[in-house]
Amino acid sequence: MLKLKIVSPEKIEFSGEVESVKVPGTMGNFEILNNHAPIISTLQKGIVEYNGNQLPILGGFVEVQKNEVSLCVEIGQ
């Protein structure tokens, strides 16, 4: 399991355990699974998917390290 934390300037959007996270990277969409290599990447406008939820974002950053995924995003409409 991954520990996912999604933070926007307004609030913590989500904090909990997930099986996987799909994010809109600036070089294309990618999926983060358990034991993913450490990475820091920028995000573009698109949809973040986790646990069957979809969160539209305008952009941001993602960091993955030791099965902990942190997203700092601007929420879109």
Coordinates of N, CA, C and O in Angstrom, one line a residue:
M1 N 0.8 -1.2 0.0 CA 0.0 0.0 0.0 C 0.9 1.3 0.0 O 2.0 1.2 0.5
L2 N 0.3 2.3 -0.6 CA 1.0 3.6 -0.6 C 0.3 4.5 0.4 O -0.9 4.5 0.5
K3 N 1.1 5.4 1.0 CA 0.5 6.5 1.8 C 0.4 7.7 0.9 O 1.5 8.2 0.4
L4 N -0.8 8.2 0.6 CA -1.0 9.3 -0.3 C -1.4 10.5 0.5 O -2.3 10.4 1.4
K5 N -0.8 11.7 0.2 CA -1.3 13.0 0.8 C -1.4 14.0 -0.4 O -0.4 14.2 -1.1
I6 N -2.6 14.5 -0.5 CA -2.8 15.5 -1.6 C -3.1 16.8 -0.9 O -4.1 16.9 -0.1
V7 N -2.3 17.8 -1.1 CA -2.4 19.1 -0.5 C -2.6 20.2 -1.5 O -1.9 20.3 -2.5
S8 N -3.6 21.1 -1.3 CA -3.8 22.3 -2.1 C -3.6 23.5 -1.2 O -3.5 23.4 0.0
P9 N -3.5 24.7 -1.8 CA -3.3 25.9 -1.0 C -4.5 26.1 0.0 O -4.2 26.7 1.1
E10 N -5.6 25.5 -0.2 CA -6.8 25.7 0.6 C -6.8 24.8 1.8 O -7.2 25.1 2.9
K11 N -6.5 23.5 1.5 CA -6.6 22.4 2.6 C -5.9 21.2 2.2 O -5.4 21.0 1.1
I12 N -5.9 20.2 3.1 CA -5.5 18.8 2.7 C -6.7 18.2 2.1 O -7.7 18.0 2.7
E13 N -6.5 17.8 0.8 CA -7.6 17.2 0.0 C -7.8 15.8 0.3 O -9.0 15.3 0.3
F14 N -6.7 15.1 0.6 CA -6.8 13.6 0.9 C -5.6 13.2 1.7 O -4.5 13.6 1.3
S15 N -5.8 12.3 2.6 CA -4.6 11.7 3.3 C -5.1 10.3 3.7 O -6.1 10.1 4.4
G16 N -4.4 9.3 3.2 CA -4.7 7.9 3.5 C -4.0 6.9 2.6 O -3.0 7.3 1.9
E17 N -4.3 5.6 2.7 CA -3.7 4.6 2.0 C -4.4 4.3 0.7 O -5.6 4.3 0.7
V18 N -3.6 4.0 -0.3 CA -4.2 3.7 -1.7 C -3.4 2.6 -2.3 O -2.2 2.3 -1.9
E19 N -4.0 1.9 -3.3 CA -3.3 0.9 -4.0 C -2.4 1.5 -5.1 O -1.3 1.0 -5.3
S20 N -2.9 2.6 -5.8 CA -2.1 3.2 -6.8 C -2.6 4.6 -7.0 O -3.7 5.0 -6.5
V21 N -1.8 5.4 -7.7 CA -2.2 6.8 -8.0 C -1.8 7.1 -9.5 O -0.7 6.8 -9.9
K22 N -2.8 7.6 -10.2 CA -2.5 8.0 -11.6 C -2.4 9.6 -11.6 O -3.3 10.2 -11.1
V23 N -1.4 10.1 -12.2 CA -1.2 11.6 -12.2 C -0.9 12.1 -13.6 O -0.3 11.3 -14.4
P24 N -1.2 13.3 -13.9 CA -0.9 13.9 -15.3 C 0.4 14.6 -15.3 O 0.5 15.8 -15.0
G25 N 1.5 13.9 -15.5 CA 2.8 14.4 -15.6 C 3.0 15.3 -16.8 O 2.3 15.2 -17.8
T26 N 3.9 16.3 -16.7 CA 4.1 17.2 -17.9 C 4.6 16.4 -19.1 O 4.5 16.9 -20.2
M27 N 5.2 15.3 -18.9 CA 5.7 14.5 -20.0 C 4.8 13.3 -20.3 O 5.1 12.4 -21.1
G28 N 3.6 13.4 -19.7 CA 2.6 12.3 -20.0 C 2.1 11.7 -18.7 O 2.7 11.9 -17.6
N29 N 0.9 11.1 -18.8 CA 0.3 10.5 -17.6 C 1.2 9.3 -17.1 O 1.7 8.6 -17.9
F30 N 1.2 9.1 -15.8 CA 1.9 7.9 -15.3 C 1.2 7.4 -14.0 O 0.5 8.2 -13.3
E31 N 1.5 6.2 -13.7 CA 0.9 5.5 -12.5 C 1.9 5.2 -11.5 O 3.0 4.7 -11.9
I32 N 1.6 5.5 -10.3 CA 2.6 5.2 -9.2 C 2.0 4.0 -8.4 O 0.9 4.0 -7.9
L33 N 2.8 2.9 -8.3 CA 2.4 1.7 -7.6 C 3.4 1.5 -6.4 O 4.3 2.2 -6.3
N34 N 3.1 0.5 -5.6 CA 3.9 0.1 -4.5 C 5.3 -0.1 -4.9 O 5.6 -0.7 -6.0
N35 N 6.3 0.3 -4.1 CA 7.7 0.2 -4.3 C 8.2 0.9 -5.6 O 9.2 0.6 -6.2
H36 N 7.5 2.0 -5.9 CA 7.9 2.9 -7.1 C 9.3 3.5 -6.7 O 9.6 3.8 -5.6
A37 N 10.1 3.7 -7.7 CA 11.4 4.4 -7.5 C 11.2 5.8 -7.1 O 10.2 6.4 -7.4
P38 N 12.1 6.4 -6.3 CA 11.9 7.8 -5.8 C 11.9 8.7 -7.1 O 12.6 8.5 -8.0
I39 N 11.0 9.7 -7.0 CA 10.8 10.6 -8.1 C 10.2 11.9 -7.7 O 9.5 11.9 -6.7
I40 N 10.6 13.0 -8.3 CA 9.9 14.2 -8.2 C 9.6 14.7 -9.6 O 10.4 14.7 -10.5
S41 N 8.3 15.1 -9.8 CA 7.9 15.5 -11.1 C 6.9 16.6 -11.1 O 6.2 16.7 -10.1
T42 N 6.9 17.4 -12.1 CA 5.8 18.4 -12.2 C 4.6 17.8 -12.9 O 4.6 16.8 -13.6
L43 N 3.4 18.4 -12.5 CA 2.2 17.9 -13.0 C 1.5 19.0 -13.9 O 1.7 20.2 -13.6
Q44 N 0.8 18.6 -14.9 CA 0.0 19.6 -15.7 C -1.5 19.4 -15.4 O -1.9 18.6 -14.6
K45 N -2.3 20.3 -16.1 CA -3.7 20.2 -15.9 C -4.2 18.8 -16.3 O -3.8 18.3 -17.4
G46 N -5.0 18.2 -15.5 CA -5.6 16.9 -15.8 C -6.3 16.3 -14.6 O -6.7 17.1 -13.7
I47 N -6.3 15.0 -14.5 CA -7.1 14.3 -13.5 C -6.1 13.4 -12.7 O -5.4 12.7 -13.2
V48 N -6.2 13.5 -11.3 CA -5.5 12.6 -10.4 C -6.5 11.6 -10.1 O -7.6 11.9 -9.7
E49 N -6.1 10.3 -10.2 CA -7.1 9.2 -9.9 C -6.5 8.3 -8.8 O -5.3 7.9 -8.8
Y50 N -7.3 8.0 -7.7 CA -6.9 7.2 -6.6 C -8.1 6.6 -6.0 O -9.1 7.3 -5.9
N51 N -8.1 5.3 -5.6 CA -9.2 4.7 -4.9 C -10.5 4.9 -5.6 O -11.6 5.0 -4.9
G52 N -10.6 5.0 -6.9 CA -11.8 5.2 -7.6 C -12.3 6.6 -7.6 O -13.3 6.9 -8.2
N53 N -11.5 7.5 -7.0 CA -11.8 9.0 -7.0 C -11.1 9.7 -8.1 O -10.0 9.3 -8.5
Q54 N -11.7 10.8 -8.6 CA -11.0 11.6 -9.6 C -11.0 13.0 -9.1 O -12.0 13.5 -8.7
L55 N -9.8 13.6 -9.2 CA -9.6 15.0 -8.7 C -9.0 15.8 -9.8 O -7.9 15.6 -10.2
P56 N -9.8 16.8 -10.4 CA -9.2 17.6 -11.4 C -8.2 18.6 -10.8 O -8.5 19.3 -9.8
I57 N -7.1 18.8 -11.5 CA -6.1 19.7 -11.0 C -5.6 20.6 -12.2 O -5.8 20.3 -13.4
L58 N -5.1 21.8 -11.8 CA -4.6 22.7 -12.8 C -3.1 22.6 -13.0 O -2.5 23.1 -13.9
G59 N -2.4 21.9 -12.0 CA -1.0 21.7 -12.1 C -0.4 21.5 -10.7 O -1.2 21.5 -9.7
G60 N 0.9 21.2 -10.6 CA 1.5 21.0 -9.3 C 2.7 20.1 -9.4 O 3.4 20.1 -10.4
F61 N 3.0 19.5 -8.2 CA 4.2 18.6 -8.1 C 3.8 17.3 -7.4 O 2.9 17.3 -6.6
V62 N 4.6 16.3 -7.7 CA 4.5 15.0 -7.0 C 5.8 14.6 -6.6 O 6.8 14.7 -7.3
E63 N 5.9 14.0 -5.4 CA 7.1 13.4 -4.9 C 6.8 12.0 -4.4 O 5.8 11.8 -3.6
V64 N 7.6 11.0 -4.8 CA 7.5 9.7 -4.3 C 8.7 9.2 -3.6 O 9.8 9.4 -4.2
Q65 N 8.6 8.7 -2.4 CA 9.8 8.2 -1.7 C 9.3 7.2 -0.6 O 8.5 7.5 0.2
K66 N 9.9 6.0 -0.7 CA 9.6 4.9 0.3 C 8.1 4.7 0.5 O 7.6 4.7 1.6
N67 N 7.4 4.5 -0.6 CA 5.9 4.2 -0.6 C 5.1 5.4 0.0 O 4.0 5.1 0.4
E68 N 5.7 6.6 0.0 CA 4.9 7.7 0.4 C 4.8 8.7 -0.8 O 5.8 9.0 -1.4
V69 N 3.6 9.0 -1.2 CA 3.3 9.9 -2.3 C 2.8 11.2 -1.8 O 1.7 11.2 -1.1
S70 N 3.4 12.3 -2.2 CA 3.0 13.7 -1.8 C 2.7 14.5 -3.0 O 3.5 14.6 -3.9
L71 N 1.4 15.0 -3.1 CA 1.1 15.8 -4.2 C 0.7 17.2 -3.7 O 0.0 17.4 -2.7
C72 N 1.3 18.2 -4.3 CA 1.0 19.6 -4.0 C 0.4 20.2 -5.2 O 1.1 20.3 -6.3
V73 N -0.9 20.4 -5.2 CA -1.6 20.7 -6.4 C -2.5 22.0 -6.3 O -2.9 22.3 -5.2
E74 N -2.8 22.5 -7.5 CA -3.8 23.6 -7.5 C -5.1 22.9 -8.1 O -5.0 22.2 -9.2
I75 N -6.2 23.0 -7.4 CA -7.4 22.3 -7.7 C -8.1 23.0 -8.9 O -8.2 24.3 -8.9
G76 N -8.5 22.2 -9.9 CA -9.2 22.8 -11.1 C -10.7 22.6 -10.9 O -11.2 22.0 -10.0
Q77 N -11.5 23.1 -11.9 CA -12.9 22.9 -11.9 C -13.3 21.9 -13.0 O -12.8 21.8 -14.0

